[in-house]
Amino acid sequence: MRFTINREQLVKALGPVSKAVPQKVELPILANVKIELNDKGLEITGSDSNMNIRVTVPYKIGELDVIRNYQYGAVLIGSKILLEVVRRMEGEEVSFELIDGTILRLDDGRSNFKLNSISADEYPEIDLNPVGSVFSIRGDDLLALVEQTAFAASTKEARPVLAAVNLEANNNVLTATATDTARLARKRIEIDNDVHFSVNVPAKKFLDIVHSFEGAEMIEVSISDKKAQFAFNNTIISTRLTNGEYPNTRNIVPKVFNYYLHVNSKEFINAMERVSILSSDRDGVIKLLMSDESVEIISRSATMGSANEKINMYQFEGDRFEISFRASFVSDAIKALRSEDVTICFIGEMKPFVVKNQNDQTIDMLVTPLRS
Amino acid sequence: MRFTINREQLVKALGPVSKAVPQKVELPILANVKIELNDKGLEITGSDSNMNIRVTVPYKIGELDVIRNYQYGAVLIGSKILLEVVRRMEGEEVSFELIDGTILRLDDGRSNFKLNSISADEYPEIDLNPVGSVFSIRGDDLLALVEQTAFAASTKEARPVLAAVNLEANNNVLTATATDTARLARKRIEIDNDVHFSVNVPAKKFLDIVHSFEGAEMIEVSISDKKAQFAFNNTIISTRLTNGEYPNTRNIVPKVFNYYLHVNSKEFINAMERVSILSSDRDGVIKLLMSDESVEIISRSATMGSANEKINMYQFEGDRFEISFRASFVSDAIKALRSEDVTICFIGEMKPFVVKNQNDQTIDMLVTPLRS
């Protein structure tokens, strides 16, 4: 294997692949990336065994010869050291040459590195061909879908399926649902392809992945019963799915309410965050006290003291009513709604309540109250 | 105690005091700051028992009434919670009132906090009067003095005195010295006052402290046998000294050399940092190979491979010569010299060498070579 490559393009491609390679690897071979020069360009593949990523550096970008003076081949090389070396080099191009199949020589005309490498045959087989249901979605839409739901997934390992985002497709609608049983977030989006599936994508990984979609025009998504795969620009990312049946949450969101509180998102979030400083020793639980005359947020800590604040901008429909909940659950929900104003709809003191953006019927936000 | 205070000025004063209060306190009382309103203004005092800091918010800044509607008094209040509350408040002013000597009430016209507080009598006596030798120095000069030396202090606890910067004053010259025995950094600066002392200031604390001097016009320094104290603007900081005699390093810096290497600081540092990637498993030791024809940096790792790079901009005086050292020691020294070009002066393969800024005779940088 031999090639001369534009250093900036190589660094740009190596970044996301190296990030996917974990600091501590269970399989030592996965501390390497596989670099393979073939007819598509330089394929750089990384994996942490749950997630795989491949970025391909093409031979040409516009008029720029990105790769030249080459001979096909493949090798494994430590992900961290490769990125560090090419990042610190100063030349516009770097020449790579595999010597005796074991030494990878890097030269930018200034410095010269001979890196110990491993035969490409040692790398696990990674299949990145699209299988299962295939559909297309705008990068920004998929990013929003995940960002507006994944925060509600469980961070605990006890029930792995709750640490995932459920992705369901039916009748040209893609629905993402996340719940840790104390709250739920759901978002629907229309898609052009008539595909049918219901799978669970690990929430934390999903968030990591979708951030790389920012600005990507279209994503080709393929969903099988084993993996979800995303292809865009010169990148393919696949992640393993979480096994297990997702709880049935279809009819969980109530539709009839007894109390409605309309608030300004920013004022309400700021007040909750301030007041909940004094319940940081009780999971940030605050009490909301509503009547025609005033809306007040209250917290109390045995050790620190107490706090209260009256809301200025509000409209309340219903009789005098009070309810307690974890402040961060409601502020997370409000933030995810991305609206200047929101409406919080209550049924009763110990009944789950809904946070709504009146102008967006594609999102559901449900929060369970707590005893104060 | 009662007062109404400009919130922005209070936050500005609380920041540095809270930073000094450690996350984990041996003495629980030190998790508090003492706030005392007296004829000077609002004195906010924090301590981690090794270092004390007091920032005073004055009654007036120019035309601005910073504190008004007041009654003298003092109380202890949790440092973290006080800063968090006043930071998150939105009012221009905050009113403080001590109720029944135990509840500190904060109100900005929007939110209302009742914080549990502790009697000021419980706080340890902290004396911040200047004692011992007193002199003045420009803030930027003291910052440079510490930044250009403290990096060479030991980070190990084995010999506490080596983890300190030795500050010595004699004949209107203030000298700072730091050494971990493998390298030494020294800087001299002229002062107006004829004071005499030799004390050891913990290097890490010293670096923390001097950063708050940035931009301060003049610092009034007072040095006793127990503490070093720095007063500027509305702030006083004192730190405990490290006991023990500092090693005699007066005549340690050689003056006669056999080899001189002149290099461009930036090129040389970059080359060393690049090449030393491949000796990260050996403390970053690199070999420097010099002759009339070329100057080359070499490293080798049993596991990773090898690297070498030829320097472009150099001038070498002497016979062919090679020497090994820890790359970071030399790049730290070059950076501290703050010069575009430096000269490295060698005596022999296993003799300590000197890194020099030819235009600045106030700094000494000494590095001990290693076997490669």
PDB file of N, CA and C in Angstrom, chain B residues 233-262:
ATOM      1  N   ASN B 233      -6.102  46.246  44.467  1.00  0.00           N
ATOM      2  CA  ASN B 233      -7.497  46.651  44.303  1.00  0.00           C
ATOM      3  C   ASN B 233      -8.258  46.424  45.610  1.00  0.00           C
ATOM      4  N   ASN B 234      -9.344  45.697  45.606  1.00  0.00           N
ATOM      5  CA  ASN B 234     -10.101  45.471  46.837  1.00  0.00           C
ATOM      6  C   ASN B 234      -9.876  44.075  47.388  1.00  0.00           C
ATOM      7  N   THR B 235      -8.722  43.483  47.020  1.00  0.00           N
ATOM      8  CA  THR B 235      -8.494  42.077  47.329  1.00  0.00           C
ATOM      9  C   THR B 235      -7.230  41.886  48.165  1.00  0.00           C
ATOM     10  N   ILE B 236      -7.315  40.982  49.135  1.00  0.00           N
ATOM     11  CA  ILE B 236      -6.115  40.547  49.863  1.00  0.00           C
ATOM     12  C   ILE B 236      -6.077  39.026  49.815  1.00  0.00           C
ATOM     13  N   ILE B 237      -4.925  38.465  49.410  1.00  0.00           N
ATOM     14  CA  ILE B 237      -4.758  37.015  49.407  1.00  0.00           C
ATOM     15  C   ILE B 237      -3.524  36.682  50.226  1.00  0.00           C
ATOM     16  N   SER B 238      -3.636  35.695  51.120  1.00  0.00           N
ATOM     17  CA  SER B 238      -2.437  35.259  51.829  1.00  0.00           C
ATOM     18  C   SER B 238      -2.295  33.753  51.692  1.00  0.00           C
ATOM     19  N   THR B 239      -1.079  33.289  51.617  1.00  0.00           N
ATOM     20  CA  THR B 239      -0.845  31.847  51.549  1.00  0.00           C
ATOM     21  C   THR B 239       0.218  31.461  52.558  1.00  0.00           C
ATOM     22  N   ARG B 240       0.035  30.294  53.143  1.00  0.00           N
ATOM     23  CA  ARG B 240       1.002  29.750  54.067  1.00  0.00           C
ATOM     24  C   ARG B 240       2.298  29.441  53.300  1.00  0.00           C
ATOM     25  N   LEU B 241       3.438  29.541  53.971  1.00  0.00           N
ATOM     26  CA  LEU B 241       4.714  29.197  53.339  1.00  0.00           C
ATOM     27  C   LEU B 241       5.047  27.737  53.615  1.00  0.00           C
ATOM     28  N   THR B 242       5.950  27.181  52.792  1.00  0.00           N
ATOM     29  CA  THR B 242       6.419  25.821  53.017  1.00  0.00           C
ATOM     30  C   THR B 242       7.663  25.885  53.891  1.00  0.00           C
ATOM     31  N   ASN B 243       7.653  25.121  54.995  1.00  0.00           N
ATOM     32  CA  ASN B 243       8.808  25.101  55.885  1.00  0.00           C
ATOM     33  C   ASN B 243       9.960  24.332  55.247  1.00  0.00           C
ATOM     34  N   GLY B 244      11.161  24.574  55.724  1.00  0.00           N
ATOM     35  CA  GLY B 244      12.319  23.818  55.248  1.00  0.00           C
ATOM     36  C   GLY B 244      13.272  24.715  54.496  1.00  0.00           C
ATOM     37  N   GLU B 245      14.556  24.306  54.481  1.00  0.00           N
ATOM     38  CA  GLU B 245      15.559  25.119  53.807  1.00  0.00           C
ATOM     39  C   GLU B 245      15.590  24.775  52.330  1.00  0.00           C
ATOM     40  N   TYR B 246      15.568  25.793  51.496  1.00  0.00           N
ATOM     41  CA  TYR B 246      15.618  25.556  50.058  1.00  0.00           C
ATOM     42  C   TYR B 246      17.042  25.177  49.669  1.00  0.00           C
ATOM     43  N   PRO B 247      17.227  24.177  48.781  1.00  0.00           N
ATOM     44  CA  PRO B 247      18.595  23.778  48.399  1.00  0.00           C
ATOM     45  C   PRO B 247      19.380  24.974  47.842  1.00  0.00           C
ATOM     46  N   ASN B 248      20.657  24.971  48.104  1.00  0.00           N
ATOM     47  CA  ASN B 248      21.504  26.052  47.600  1.00  0.00           C
ATOM     48  C   ASN B 248      21.760  25.836  46.104  1.00  0.00           C
ATOM     49  N   THR B 249      21.179  26.682  45.281  1.00  0.00           N
ATOM     50  CA  THR B 249      21.327  26.532  43.827  1.00  0.00           C
ATOM     51  C   THR B 249      22.074  27.732  43.249  1.00  0.00           C
ATOM     52  N   ARG B 250      22.707  28.510  44.134  1.00  0.00           N
ATOM     53  CA  ARG B 250      23.286  29.777  43.692  1.00  0.00           C
ATOM     54  C   ARG B 250      24.288  29.599  42.546  1.00  0.00           C
ATOM     55  N   ASN B 251      25.193  28.600  42.701  1.00  0.00           N
ATOM     56  CA  ASN B 251      26.282  28.490  41.716  1.00  0.00           C
ATOM     57  C   ASN B 251      26.095  27.297  40.788  1.00  0.00           C
ATOM     58  N   ILE B 252      24.851  26.889  40.617  1.00  0.00           N
ATOM     59  CA  ILE B 252      24.573  25.658  39.887  1.00  0.00           C
ATOM     60  C   ILE B 252      24.565  25.871  38.383  1.00  0.00           C
ATOM     61  N   VAL B 253      24.346  27.105  37.930  1.00  0.00           N
ATOM     62  CA  VAL B 253      24.213  27.342  36.490  1.00  0.00           C
ATOM     63  C   VAL B 253      25.594  27.563  35.866  1.00  0.00           C
ATOM     64  N   PRO B 254      26.020  26.642  34.969  1.00  0.00           N
ATOM     65  CA  PRO B 254      27.363  26.763  34.372  1.00  0.00           C
ATOM     66  C   PRO B 254      27.464  27.996  33.467  1.00  0.00           C
ATOM     67  N   LYS B 255      28.701  28.439  33.226  1.00  0.00           N
ATOM     68  CA  LYS B 255      28.905  29.651  32.423  1.00  0.00           C
ATOM     69  C   LYS B 255      29.778  29.392  31.203  1.00  0.00           C
ATOM     70  N   VAL B 256      30.507  28.262  31.206  1.00  0.00           N
ATOM     71  CA  VAL B 256      31.421  27.964  30.090  1.00  0.00           C
ATOM     72  C   VAL B 256      30.917  26.726  29.353  1.00  0.00           C
ATOM     73  N   PHE B 257      30.810  26.799  28.034  1.00  0.00           N
ATOM     74  CA  PHE B 257      30.207  25.717  27.253  1.00  0.00           C
ATOM     75  C   PHE B 257      31.085  25.335  26.069  1.00  0.00           C
ATOM     76  N   ASN B 258      30.814  24.132  25.523  1.00  0.00           N
ATOM     77  CA  ASN B 258      31.588  23.650  24.371  1.00  0.00           C
ATOM     78  C   ASN B 258      30.781  23.621  23.076  1.00  0.00           C
ATOM     79  N   TYR B 259      29.443  23.655  23.191  1.00  0.00           N
ATOM     80  CA  TYR B 259      28.585  23.558  22.002  1.00  0.00           C
ATOM     81  C   TYR B 259      27.450  24.570  22.139  1.00  0.00           C
ATOM     82  N   TYR B 260      27.137  25.223  21.052  1.00  0.00           N
ATOM     83  CA  TYR B 260      26.017  26.183  21.060  1.00  0.00           C
ATOM     84  C   TYR B 260      25.065  25.875  19.912  1.00  0.00           C
ATOM     85  N   LEU B 261      23.802  25.711  20.211  1.00  0.00           N
ATOM     86  CA  LEU B 261      22.807  25.496  19.156  1.00  0.00           C
ATOM     87  C   LEU B 261      21.798  26.645  19.196  1.00  0.00           C
ATOM     88  N   HIS B 262      21.745  27.437  18.116  1.00  0.00           N
ATOM     89  CA  HIS B 262      20.748  28.515  18.005  1.00  0.00           C
ATOM     90  C   HIS B 262      19.589  27.991  17.176  1.00  0.00           C
TER      91      HIS B 262
END
